CSV table of C-alpha atoms in Angstrom, one decimal:
chain,number,residue,atom,x,y,z
A,756,ASN,CA,-2.0,105.7,-42.4
A,757,ALA,CA,-1.9,109.4,-41.7
A,758,GLY,CA,-1.5,110.4,-45.4
A,759,VAL,CA,-0.1,113.9,-45.8
A,760,THR,CA,0.3,116.0,-42.7
A,761,GLN,CA,1.1,119.7,-42.5
A,762,THR,CA,2.1,121.9,-39.6
A,763,PRO,CA,1.3,124.5,-38.5
A,764,LYS,CA,-2.4,124.9,-39.3
A,765,PHE,CA,-2.3,128.7,-38.9
A,766,ARG,CA,0.4,131.3,-38.6
A,767,ILE,CA,0.8,135.1,-38.5
A,768,LEU,CA,4.1,136.5,-39.5
A,769,LYS,CA,5.4,140.0,-39.6
A,770,ILE,CA,7.0,141.4,-42.7
A,771,GLY,CA,10.6,140.3,-43.0
A,772,GLN,CA,10.2,137.3,-40.7
A,773,SER,CA,11.1,133.8,-41.9
A,774,MET,CA,9.4,130.4,-41.3
A,775,THR,CA,9.3,126.8,-42.4
A,776,LEU,CA,6.1,125.0,-43.3
A,777,GLN,CA,6.4,121.3,-42.6
A,778,CYS,CA,5.0,118.5,-44.7
A,779,THR,CA,5.2,114.8,-44.1
A,780,GLN,CA,3.7,111.8,-46.0
A,781,ASP,CA,3.7,108.2,-45.0
A,782,MET,CA,2.7,106.6,-48.3
A,783,ASN,CA,6.3,106.3,-49.7
A,784,HIS,CA,5.5,108.5,-52.6
A,785,ASN,CA,8.4,109.9,-54.6
A,786,TYR,CA,6.5,112.9,-56.0
A,787,MET,CA,5.6,115.8,-53.7
A,788,TYR,CA,4.3,119.3,-54.4
A,789,TRP,CA,3.8,122.6,-52.7
A,790,TYR,CA,0.9,124.8,-53.8
A,791,ARG,CA,-0.6,128.1,-52.8
A,792,GLN,CA,-4.3,128.8,-53.0
A,793,ASP,CA,-5.6,132.3,-53.3
A,794,PRO,CA,-9.4,133.1,-53.7
A,795,GLY,CA,-10.6,132.8,-57.2
A,796,MET,CA,-7.2,131.8,-58.5
A,797,GLY,CA,-7.1,128.0,-58.1
A,798,LEU,CA,-3.9,126.4,-57.0
A,799,LYS,CA,-0.5,127.5,-58.2
A,800,LEU,CA,2.5,125.2,-58.0
A,801,ILE,CA,5.4,126.7,-56.0
A,802,TYR,CA,7.9,123.8,-56.0
A,803,TYR,CA,7.9,120.1,-56.6
A,804,SER,CA,10.2,117.1,-55.9
A,805,VAL,CA,10.5,113.8,-57.8
A,806,GLY,CA,12.4,112.1,-55.1
A,807,ALA,CA,14.8,112.6,-52.2
A,808,GLY,CA,17.5,115.1,-53.1
A,809,ILE,CA,15.7,116.3,-56.3
A,810,THR,CA,13.6,119.5,-56.4
A,811,ASP,CA,12.6,122.0,-59.0
A,812,LYS,CA,10.7,125.3,-59.4
A,813,GLY,CA,7.0,125.4,-60.2
A,814,GLU,CA,5.0,128.3,-61.5
A,815,VAL,CA,5.5,130.8,-58.6
A,816,PRO,CA,8.8,130.0,-56.8
A,817,ASN,CA,10.0,133.5,-55.9
A,818,GLY,CA,10.4,134.0,-52.2
A,819,TYR,CA,10.3,130.3,-51.3
A,820,ASN,CA,12.8,127.5,-51.0
A,821,VAL,CA,12.5,123.8,-50.5
A,822,SER,CA,14.6,120.8,-49.6
A,823,ARG,CA,14.0,117.0,-49.8
A,824,SER,CA,16.4,115.1,-47.7
A,825,THR,CA,14.1,112.1,-47.1
A,826,THR,CA,11.2,110.5,-49.0
A,827,GLU,CA,8.8,111.5,-46.2
A,828,ASP,CA,9.5,115.2,-45.7
A,829,PHE,CA,9.3,118.2,-47.9
A,830,PRO,CA,9.5,121.4,-46.0
A,831,LEU,CA,8.8,124.8,-47.6
A,832,ARG,CA,10.9,127.8,-46.4
A,833,LEU,CA,9.7,131.4,-46.6
A,834,GLU,CA,12.5,133.9,-46.3
A,835,LEU,CA,11.8,137.6,-45.7
A,836,ALA,CA,8.0,137.2,-45.6
A,837,ALA,CA,6.0,139.7,-47.6
A,838,PRO,CA,2.2,140.6,-47.6
A,839,SER,CA,1.9,139.0,-51.1
A,840,GLN,CA,2.7,135.6,-49.4
A,841,THR,CA,-0.5,135.7,-47.4
A,842,SER,CA,-2.3,132.6,-48.7
A,843,VAL,CA,-3.3,129.0,-47.9
A,844,TYR,CA,-0.5,126.6,-48.6
A,845,PHE,CA,-1.1,122.9,-49.5
A,846,CYS,CA,1.4,120.1,-49.7
A,847,ALA,CA,0.5,117.1,-51.8
A,848,SER,CA,2.1,113.8,-52.7
A,849,ARG,CA,1.3,111.7,-55.8
A,850,ASP,CA,1.1,107.9,-56.4
A,851,ARG,CA,2.0,106.1,-59.6
A,852,PHE,CA,-1.6,106.4,-60.8
A,853,TYR,CA,-1.3,110.2,-60.9
A,854,ARG,CA,-3.6,110.6,-57.9
A,855,GLU,CA,-2.6,113.5,-55.7
A,856,TYR,CA,-3.2,113.4,-51.9
A,857,PHE,CA,-3.4,116.7,-50.2
A,858,GLY,CA,-2.7,117.8,-46.7
A,859,PRO,CA,-5.1,119.9,-44.7
A,860,GLY,CA,-3.3,123.2,-45.5
A,861,THR,CA,-1.5,126.0,-43.6
A,862,ARG,CA,-3.2,129.4,-43.5
A,863,LEU,CA,-0.6,132.1,-43.4
A,864,THR,CA,-1.1,135.8,-42.9
A,865,VAL,CA,1.8,138.3,-43.3
A,866,LEU,CA,1.2,141.7,-41.6
B,1452,ALA,CA,1.9,123.9,-72.4
B,1453,GLN,CA,-1.4,123.0,-70.7
B,1454,SER,CA,-4.3,125.0,-69.3
B,1455,VAL,CA,-7.7,124.6,-67.8
B,1456,THR,CA,-10.7,126.9,-68.0
B,1457,GLN,CA,-13.7,126.3,-65.7
B,1458,LEU,CA,-16.8,128.1,-67.0
B,1459,GLY,CA,-18.6,129.8,-64.1
B,1460,SER,CA,-17.0,130.6,-60.8
B,1461,HIS,CA,-20.3,130.0,-59.0
B,1462,VAL,CA,-23.1,127.4,-59.8
B,1463,SER,CA,-26.3,127.2,-57.8
B,1464,VAL,CA,-28.8,124.3,-58.0
B,1465,SER,CA,-31.7,123.0,-56.0
B,1466,GLU,CA,-31.5,119.8,-54.1
B,1467,GLY,CA,-32.4,116.9,-56.4
B,1468,ALA,CA,-31.5,118.9,-59.6
B,1469,LEU,CA,-28.8,118.0,-62.1
B,1470,VAL,CA,-25.3,119.3,-61.4
B,1471,LEU,CA,-23.2,120.3,-64.4
B,1472,LEU,CA,-19.8,121.9,-63.8
B,1473,ARG,CA,-17.9,122.8,-67.0
B,1474,CYS,CA,-14.2,122.3,-67.7
B,1475,ASN,CA,-12.3,122.9,-71.0
B,1476,TYR,CA,-8.7,122.1,-71.3
B,1477,SER,CA,-5.8,122.9,-73.6
B,1478,SER,CA,-2.9,120.5,-74.0
B,1479,SER,CA,-0.3,119.9,-76.6
B,1480,VAL,CA,-0.2,116.2,-75.9
B,1481,PRO,CA,-2.9,113.7,-74.8
B,1482,PRO,CA,-4.0,114.8,-71.4
B,1483,TYR,CA,-4.8,113.2,-68.1
B,1484,LEU,CA,-7.7,115.0,-66.5
B,1485,PHE,CA,-9.0,115.2,-62.9
B,1486,TRP,CA,-11.7,116.6,-60.8
B,1487,TYR,CA,-11.0,117.5,-57.2
B,1488,VAL,CA,-13.4,118.7,-54.5
B,1489,GLN,CA,-12.6,121.0,-51.6
B,1490,TYR,CA,-14.9,121.3,-48.6
B,1491,PRO,CA,-14.5,124.4,-46.4
B,1492,ASN,CA,-11.2,124.5,-44.5
B,1493,GLN,CA,-10.0,121.2,-45.9
B,1494,GLY,CA,-7.5,120.0,-48.5
B,1495,LEU,CA,-8.5,118.8,-51.9
B,1496,GLN,CA,-9.9,115.3,-52.5
B,1497,LEU,CA,-9.8,113.4,-55.8
B,1498,LEU,CA,-13.3,112.8,-57.2
B,1499,LEU,CA,-12.3,111.1,-60.5
B,1500,LYS,CA,-9.7,110.9,-63.1
B,1501,TYR,CA,-9.3,110.2,-66.9
B,1502,THR,CA,-6.1,108.7,-68.0
B,1503,SER,CA,-6.9,107.6,-71.6
B,1504,ALA,CA,-9.1,104.6,-70.9
B,1505,ALA,CA,-12.9,104.8,-71.0
B,1506,THR,CA,-14.1,108.3,-71.9
B,1507,LEU,CA,-16.9,108.2,-69.4
B,1508,VAL,CA,-15.4,108.1,-65.9
B,1509,LYS,CA,-17.3,107.4,-62.7
B,1510,GLY,CA,-16.1,108.8,-59.5
B,1511,ILE,CA,-17.1,109.0,-55.8
B,1512,ASN,CA,-20.3,110.3,-54.4
B,1513,GLY,CA,-22.3,109.7,-57.7
B,1514,PHE,CA,-20.2,112.1,-59.9
B,1515,GLU,CA,-19.1,111.3,-63.4
B,1516,ALA,CA,-17.3,113.1,-66.2
B,1517,GLU,CA,-17.0,112.5,-69.9
B,1518,PHE,CA,-13.8,113.2,-71.9
B,1519,LYS,CA,-14.7,114.7,-75.3
B,1520,LYS,CA,-11.6,115.2,-77.3
B,1521,SER,CA,-13.4,117.0,-80.2
B,1522,GLU,CA,-14.7,119.6,-77.7
B,1523,THR,CA,-11.6,119.6,-75.5
B,1524,SER,CA,-14.0,119.2,-72.5
B,1525,PHE,CA,-14.2,117.3,-69.3
B,1526,HIS,CA,-17.5,118.4,-67.7
B,1527,LEU,CA,-18.5,117.0,-64.3
B,1528,THR,CA,-22.1,115.9,-63.7
B,1529,LYS,CA,-24.3,114.4,-61.1
B,1530,PRO,CA,-27.9,113.5,-61.8
B,1531,SER,CA,-29.3,114.6,-58.4
B,1532,ALA,CA,-27.7,117.1,-56.1
B,1533,HIS,CA,-27.5,116.6,-52.4
B,1534,MET,CA,-26.9,119.3,-49.8
B,1535,SER,CA,-23.6,117.6,-48.9
B,1536,ASP,CA,-22.3,118.3,-52.4
B,1537,ALA,CA,-21.9,122.0,-51.6
B,1538,ALA,CA,-18.2,122.6,-52.0
B,1539,GLU,CA,-15.6,124.1,-54.4
B,1540,TYR,CA,-14.7,121.9,-57.4
B,1541,PHE,CA,-11.4,122.1,-59.3
B,1542,CYS,CA,-10.6,120.7,-62.7
B,1543,ALA,CA,-7.0,119.9,-63.4
B,1544,VAL,CA,-4.8,118.6,-66.3
B,1545,THR,CA,-1.5,117.0,-66.7
B,1546,ASN,CA,0.3,114.7,-69.0
B,1547,ALA,CA,2.5,111.7,-68.3
B,1548,GLY,CA,5.2,112.4,-70.7
B,1549,GLY,CA,8.3,114.6,-71.1
B,1550,THR,CA,9.4,116.7,-68.3
B,1551,SER,CA,6.0,117.5,-66.8
B,1552,TYR,CA,6.5,115.0,-64.0
B,1553,GLY,CA,2.8,114.8,-63.7
B,1554,LYS,CA,2.5,118.4,-62.5
B,1555,LEU,CA,-1.1,119.5,-62.3
B,1556,THR,CA,-2.4,122.7,-63.8
B,1557,PHE,CA,-5.6,123.7,-62.0
B,1558,GLY,CA,-8.6,125.7,-63.1
B,1559,GLN,CA,-9.7,128.6,-61.0
B,1560,GLY,CA,-12.5,126.6,-59.3
B,1561,THR,CA,-16.3,126.5,-59.2
B,1562,ILE,CA,-18.2,127.0,-56.0
B,1563,LEU,CA,-21.3,124.8,-56.0
B,1564,THR,CA,-24.2,125.9,-53.8
B,1565,VAL,CA,-27.1,123.6,-53.2
B,1566,HIS,CA,-30.5,125.0,-52.1
B,1567,PRO,CA,-33.1,123.0,-50.2
């Protein structure tokens, strides 16, 4: 049972480039979330999904997009990267007892 | 609407001393409350959760938290700190109803330092 896995672990982008952060969970959870973590700011919800084919915006969705074609995968797409998107990104899934399981994170720098 | 305030961005204790990390919440409906821990360069791990059962909740690694509705608080405690407790701790709130879909709102985090 791998839990929640994220790739890549680190990435440096130039302004205006695009990339996809991958997230996969093997626990058959319907609920999945993307957060960004900035120092001293806690975690902010970017997008979430309540099941395959259903996604919705969180608190800070601008500049990001998501899709959920399967229960297992929930990729986060960054279009036209900006320095403000420099952050650590965490994917999480949630069980029916409201316990969230987090991936190890992707550290993204936009220069 | 829901929110969480963690009092103190940094807490420093000696090994063997009491650990007290403060969390106050705001929620328009009965809340579910959580404490998560984050070790350096890792994701968050659940320490404990309150979901309207017993108000004193015991978690992993000797931590516990008490839900006090009258004070809108959910403070995290541990009787005796260990060096391995050094990490960042996050309080979070959600509710099970309506359109929240269990979305968590996190506090800004408290970094715990443990001195020998």
